[in-house]
PDB file of C-alpha atoms in Angstrom:
ATOM      1  CA  PHE A 189       0.000   0.000   0.000  1.00 90.00           C
ATOM      2  CA  ALA A 190       2.836   2.381   0.814  1.00 91.00           C
ATOM      3  CA  TYR A 191       4.179   2.109  -2.745  1.00 95.00           C
ATOM      4  CA  PHE A 192       0.976   1.545  -4.728  1.00 94.00           C
ATOM      5  CA  PRO A 193      -2.010   3.014  -2.857  1.00 92.00           C
ATOM      6  CA  GLN A 194      -4.065   3.113  -6.092  1.00 93.00           C
ATOM      7  CA  MET A 195      -3.584  -0.609  -6.739  1.00 95.00           C
ATOM      8  CA  LYS A 196      -6.679  -2.552  -7.733  1.00 97.00           C
ATOM      9  CA  PHE A 197      -7.326  -6.204  -6.952  1.00 97.00           C
ATOM     10  CA  ILE A 198      -9.545  -8.719  -8.675  1.00 98.00           C
ATOM     11  CA  PHE A 199     -10.571 -11.722  -6.600  1.00 97.00           C
ATOM     12  CA  VAL A 200     -12.000 -14.747  -8.388  1.00 96.00           C
ATOM     13  CA  LEU A 201     -13.897 -16.804  -5.832  1.00 97.00           C
ATOM     14  CA  ARG A 202     -14.913 -20.412  -6.357  1.00 96.00           C
ATOM     15  CA  ASP A 203     -17.512 -22.424  -4.475  1.00 96.00           C
ATOM     16  CA  PRO A 204     -15.486 -23.237  -1.331  1.00 97.00           C
ATOM     17  CA  VAL A 205     -16.866 -26.780  -1.160  1.00 96.00           C
ATOM     18  CA  GLU A 206     -15.672 -27.476  -4.711  1.00 94.00           C
ATOM     19  CA  ARG A 207     -12.395 -25.698  -3.946  1.00 94.00           C
ATOM     20  CA  ALA A 208     -11.798 -27.946  -0.916  1.00 95.00           C
ATOM     21  CA  ILE A 209     -12.514 -31.082  -2.936  1.00 94.00           C
ATOM     22  CA  SER A 210     -10.249 -29.951  -5.753  1.00 91.00           C
ATOM     23  CA  ASN A 211      -7.478 -29.036  -3.303  1.00 90.00           C
ATOM     24  CA  TYR A 212      -7.702 -32.497  -1.714  1.00 93.00           C
ATOM     25  CA  TRP A 213      -7.412 -34.298  -5.045  1.00 92.00           C
ATOM     26  CA  TRP A 214      -4.508 -32.042  -6.099  1.00 87.00           C
ATOM     27  CA  SER A 215      -2.688 -32.949  -2.886  1.00 87.00           C
ATOM     28  CA  PHE A 216      -3.542 -36.610  -3.389  1.00 90.00           C
ATOM     29  CA  LYS A 217      -2.413 -36.642  -7.024  1.00 89.00           C
ATOM     30  CA  ASN A 218       0.885 -34.968  -6.107  1.00 86.00           C
ATOM     31  CA  GLY A 219       1.663 -37.463  -3.370  1.00 87.00           C
ATOM     32  CA  LEU A 220       1.101 -35.111  -0.427  1.00 84.00           C
ATOM     33  CA  GLU A 221      -2.206 -36.515   0.781  1.00 89.00           C
ATOM     34  CA  THR A 222      -2.350 -39.985   2.296  1.00 90.00           C
ATOM     35  CA  VAL A 223      -5.595 -40.093   4.292  1.00 93.00           C
ATOM     36  CA  PRO A 224      -9.156 -40.532   3.015  1.00 94.00           C
ATOM     37  CA  PHE A 225     -11.110 -37.406   2.087  1.00 94.00           C
ATOM     38  CA  ARG A 226     -13.453 -37.500   5.079  1.00 93.00           C
ATOM     39  CA  GLU A 227     -10.595 -37.820   7.548  1.00 94.00           C
ATOM     40  CA  ALA A 228      -8.629 -35.069   5.811  1.00 94.00           C
ATOM     41  CA  MET A 229     -11.517 -32.607   6.103  1.00 93.00           C
ATOM     42  CA  ARG A 230     -12.120 -33.357   9.764  1.00 91.00           C
ATOM     43  CA  THR A 231      -8.466 -33.261  10.865  1.00 91.00           C
ATOM     44  CA  GLU A 232      -7.272 -30.267   8.843  1.00 89.00           C
ATOM     45  CA  LYS A 233      -6.186 -27.999  11.704  1.00 84.00           C
ATOM     46  CA  ASN A 234      -3.869 -30.536  13.327  1.00 83.00           C
ATOM     47  CA  ARG A 235      -2.453 -31.764  10.052  1.00 81.00           C
ATOM     48  CA  THR A 236      -1.810 -28.260   8.693  1.00 74.00           C
ATOM     49  CA  ALA A 237      -0.043 -27.207  11.897  1.00 71.00           C
ATOM     50  CA  GLN A 238       2.164 -30.300  11.901  1.00 73.00           C
ATOM     51  CA  TYR A 239       3.099 -30.350   8.217  1.00 66.00           C
ATOM     52  CA  GLU A 240       6.792 -29.584   7.653  1.00 69.00           C
ATOM     53  CA  GLY A 241       7.310 -30.862   4.103  1.00 64.00           C
ATOM     54  CA  ARG A 242       8.795 -28.935   1.209  1.00 63.00           C
ATOM     55  CA  TRP A 243       5.285 -27.907   0.087  1.00 59.00           C
ATOM     56  CA  LYS A 244       4.527 -26.125   3.378  1.00 57.00           C
ATOM     57  CA  VAL A 245       4.187 -22.770   1.627  1.00 61.00           C
ATOM     58  CA  THR A 246       1.303 -24.147  -0.475  1.00 66.00           C
ATOM     59  CA  ARG A 247      -0.452 -25.396   2.674  1.00 69.00           C
ATOM     60  CA  PRO A 248      -1.466 -28.693   1.056  1.00 72.00           C
ATOM     61  CA  PHE A 249      -3.870 -29.708   3.847  1.00 84.00           C
ATOM     62  CA  SER A 250      -5.602 -26.342   4.215  1.00 88.00           C
ATOM     63  CA  TYR A 251      -8.797 -27.436   2.507  1.00 93.00           C
ATOM     64  CA  ILE A 252     -11.358 -25.560   4.577  1.00 94.00           C
ATOM     65  CA  GLU A 253      -9.348 -22.602   5.883  1.00 93.00           C
ATOM     66  CA  ARG A 254      -8.532 -21.333   2.393  1.00 93.00           C
ATOM     67  CA  GLY A 255     -12.229 -21.353   1.470  1.00 96.00           C
ATOM     68  CA  ILE A 256     -13.232 -18.904   4.188  1.00 96.00           C
ATOM     69  CA  TYR A 257     -12.772 -15.991   1.834  1.00 97.00           C
ATOM     70  CA  ILE A 258     -14.180 -13.253   4.042  1.00 97.00           C
ATOM     71  CA  ARG A 259     -11.154 -13.587   6.393  1.00 95.00           C
ATOM     72  CA  TYR A 260      -8.738 -12.808   3.585  1.00 95.00           C
ATOM     73  CA  ILE A 261     -10.896  -9.998   2.248  1.00 97.00           C
ATOM     74  CA  ARG A 262     -10.916  -8.310   5.658  1.00 97.00           C
ATOM     75  CA  GLU A 263      -7.107  -8.317   5.621  1.00 96.00           C
ATOM     76  CA  TYR A 264      -7.054  -6.427   2.315  1.00 96.00           C
ATOM     77  CA  LEU A 265      -9.615  -3.962   3.644  1.00 97.00           C
ATOM     78  CA  LYS A 266      -7.195  -2.990   6.408  1.00 96.00           C
ATOM     79  CA  PHE A 267      -5.089  -1.324   3.721  1.00 95.00           C
ATOM     80  CA  PHE A 268      -7.184  -0.747   0.613  1.00 96.00           C
ATOM     81  CA  PRO A 269     -10.603   0.852   0.185  1.00 96.00           C
ATOM     82  CA  ARG A 270     -13.521  -1.316  -0.937  1.00 97.00           C
ATOM     83  CA  GLU A 271     -13.538   0.492  -4.320  1.00 97.00           C
ATOM     84  CA  SER A 272     -10.110  -1.002  -5.057  1.00 97.00           C
ATOM     85  CA  LEU A 273     -11.423  -4.563  -4.850  1.00 98.00           C
ATOM     86  CA  LEU A 274     -13.509  -6.451  -7.410  1.00 98.00           C
ATOM     87  CA  PHE A 275     -15.015  -9.814  -6.548  1.00 98.00           C
ATOM     88  CA  LEU A 276     -15.903 -12.284  -9.274  1.00 97.00           C
ATOM     89  CA  ILE A 277     -17.487 -15.695  -8.962  1.00 97.00           C
ATOM     90  CA  THR A 278     -15.781 -18.469 -10.938  1.00 93.00           C
ATOM     91  CA  GLU A 279     -19.028 -20.189 -11.872  1.00 92.00           C
ATOM     92  CA  GLU A 280     -20.470 -16.918 -13.202  1.00 93.00           C
ATOM     93  CA  LEU A 281     -17.316 -16.287 -15.215  1.00 91.00           C
ATOM     94  CA  GLU A 282     -17.655 -19.741 -16.755  1.00 88.00           C
ATOM     95  CA  ASN A 283     -21.369 -19.321 -17.511  1.00 89.00           C
ATOM     96  CA  SER A 284     -21.455 -15.643 -18.570  1.00 89.00           C
ATOM     97  CA  PRO A 285     -17.934 -14.572 -19.510  1.00 88.00           C
ATOM     98  CA  GLU A 286     -18.983 -11.471 -21.452  1.00 89.00           C
ATOM     99  CA  LYS A 287     -21.027 -10.105 -18.564  1.00 92.00           C
ATOM    100  CA  VAL A 288     -18.275 -10.750 -16.027  1.00 92.00           C
ATOM    101  CA  LEU A 289     -15.532  -9.385 -18.258  1.00 92.00           C
ATOM    102  CA  ASP A 290     -17.624  -6.239 -18.717  1.00 94.00           C
ATOM    103  CA  GLN A 291     -17.418  -5.858 -14.943  1.00 96.00           C
ATOM    104  CA  VAL A 292     -13.646  -6.221 -15.178  1.00 96.00           C
ATOM    105  CA  SER A 293     -13.277  -3.642 -17.938  1.00 95.00           C
ATOM    106  CA  ASN A 294     -15.492  -1.189 -16.027  1.00 96.00           C
ATOM    107  CA  PHE A 295     -13.542  -1.768 -12.830  1.00 97.00           C
ATOM    108  CA  LEU A 296     -10.194  -1.247 -14.559  1.00 96.00           C
ATOM    109  CA  GLN A 297     -11.570   1.591 -16.676  1.00 95.00           C
ATOM    110  CA  VAL A 298     -10.344   0.008 -19.889  1.00 95.00           C
ATOM    111  CA  SER A 299     -12.030  -0.669 -23.206  1.00 94.00           C
ATOM    112  CA  ARG A 300     -14.514  -3.500 -23.345  1.00 90.00           C
ATOM    113  CA  PHE A 301     -13.000  -6.897 -24.109  1.00 83.00           C
ATOM    114  CA  LYS A 302     -13.773  -8.059 -27.647  1.00 81.00           C
ATOM    115  CA  ASN A 303     -13.994 -11.471 -29.306  1.00 74.00           C
ATOM    116  CA  ILE A 304     -14.331 -13.389 -26.087  1.00 73.00           C
ATOM    117  CA  GLU A 305     -13.878 -17.119 -26.499  1.00 73.00           C
ATOM    118  CA  PRO A 306     -16.026 -19.420 -24.381  1.00 67.00           C
ATOM    119  CA  LEU A 307     -14.207 -20.585 -21.287  1.00 63.00           C
ATOM    120  CA  ARG A 308     -13.439 -24.235 -20.862  1.00 65.00           C
ATOM    121  CA  SER A 309     -12.927 -25.610 -17.394  1.00 63.00           C
ATOM    122  CA  ASN A 310      -9.872 -27.704 -16.779  1.00 63.00           C
ATOM    123  CA  GLU A 311     -10.656 -31.307 -16.086  1.00 64.00           C
ATOM    124  CA  THR A 312      -9.947 -31.848 -12.427  1.00 68.00           C
ATOM    125  CA  PHE A 313      -8.459 -35.109 -11.234  1.00 72.00           C
ATOM    126  CA  ARG A 314     -11.336 -36.436  -9.146  1.00 80.00           C
ATOM    127  CA  PRO A 315     -11.581 -40.220  -9.048  1.00 81.00           C
ATOM    128  CA  GLU A 316     -14.557 -40.169  -6.699  1.00 83.00           C
ATOM    129  CA  ASP A 317     -16.997 -37.784  -5.085  1.00 84.00           C
ATOM    130  CA  PRO A 318     -17.140 -37.369  -1.317  1.00 90.00           C
ATOM    131  CA  ASP A 319     -19.868 -39.243   0.500  1.00 91.00           C
ATOM    132  CA  PRO A 320     -23.108 -37.276   1.141  1.00 93.00           C
ATOM    133  CA  GLU A 321     -22.419 -36.934   4.874  1.00 94.00           C
ATOM    134  CA  THR A 322     -19.036 -35.317   4.230  1.00 93.00           C
ATOM    135  CA  MET A 323     -20.555 -33.017   1.599  1.00 94.00           C
ATOM    136  CA  LYS A 324     -23.171 -31.921   4.145  1.00 95.00           C
ATOM    137  CA  TYR A 325     -20.372 -31.370   6.682  1.00 94.00           C
ATOM    138  CA  LEU A 326     -18.532 -29.091   4.220  1.00 95.00           C
ATOM    139  CA  VAL A 327     -21.653 -27.145   3.275  1.00 96.00           C
ATOM    140  CA  ASN A 328     -22.320 -26.549   6.981  1.00 96.00           C
ATOM    141  CA  ILE A 329     -18.712 -25.544   7.656  1.00 95.00           C
ATOM    142  CA  PHE A 330     -18.871 -22.825   4.978  1.00 97.00           C
ATOM    143  CA  ARG A 331     -22.449 -21.650   5.657  1.00 96.00           C
ATOM    144  CA  GLU A 332     -21.545 -18.856   8.084  1.00 96.00           C
ATOM    145  CA  SER A 333     -18.591 -17.510   6.120  1.00 96.00           C
ATOM    146  CA  ASN A 334     -20.542 -17.671   2.851  1.00 97.00           C
ATOM    147  CA  SER A 335     -23.379 -15.716   4.474  1.00 96.00           C
ATOM    148  CA  ALA A 336     -20.905 -13.100   5.685  1.00 97.00           C
ATOM    149  CA  LEU A 337     -19.430 -12.933   2.187  1.00 97.00           C
ATOM    150  CA  GLU A 338     -22.862 -12.495   0.594  1.00 97.00           C
ATOM    151  CA  GLU A 339     -23.673  -9.744   3.085  1.00 97.00           C
ATOM    152  CA  PHE A 340     -20.367  -8.027   2.309  1.00 97.00           C
ATOM    153  CA  LEU A 341     -20.959  -8.306  -1.448  1.00 97.00           C
ATOM    154  CA  GLY A 342     -24.568  -7.224  -1.094  1.00 97.00           C
ATOM    155  CA  ARG A 343     -25.866 -10.151  -3.132  1.00 96.00           C
ATOM    156  CA  GLU A 344     -26.548 -13.851  -3.052  1.00 95.00           C
ATOM    157  CA  ILE A 345     -24.246 -16.359  -4.670  1.00 96.00           C
ATOM    158  CA  ASN A 346     -26.850 -18.824  -5.889  1.00 93.00           C
ATOM    159  CA  CYS A 347     -24.482 -21.110  -7.795  1.00 93.00           C
ATOM    160  CA  TRP A 348     -22.703 -22.309  -4.651  1.00 94.00           C
ATOM    161  CA  MET A 349     -23.776 -25.340  -2.613  1.00 84.00           C
ATOM    162  CA  LYS A 350     -25.856 -24.210   0.308  1.00 74.00           C
ATOM    163  CA  GLY A 351     -27.390 -27.442   1.513  1.00 62.00           C
TER     164      GLY A 351
END
């Protein structure tokens, strides 16, 4: 902030439940994760605190913590005004890229983006879906922080799992 007080930030937020699942399978695929999904979600705090591997900086077991977006947003707001921050929703960007990119061009005060190609999601390595009980657990874990985020944004995020 001291060097670039006029800096603008664009946050692209993904359904935190889907983000947690994706993060787990990334860690699994890369040999960092060794416990079943359900156990990993329920033991995150202890495992994250104890992890000392070479990937520590990526916080490979921080599945839930990194999806509580409002905590990170509040840190930025300590330094930058709300007008310097734009919040986009991944699922909306995928479904309506022109509309979302219009928001970006308005925010950055640049010309409208032209000839926008449809976005294609990367195929995520996901050999199996979590069991329904664990999905419900995750939805409940994120309910409060998602509500706080929606209140902060002044709108509902209907494309996210809400249980």
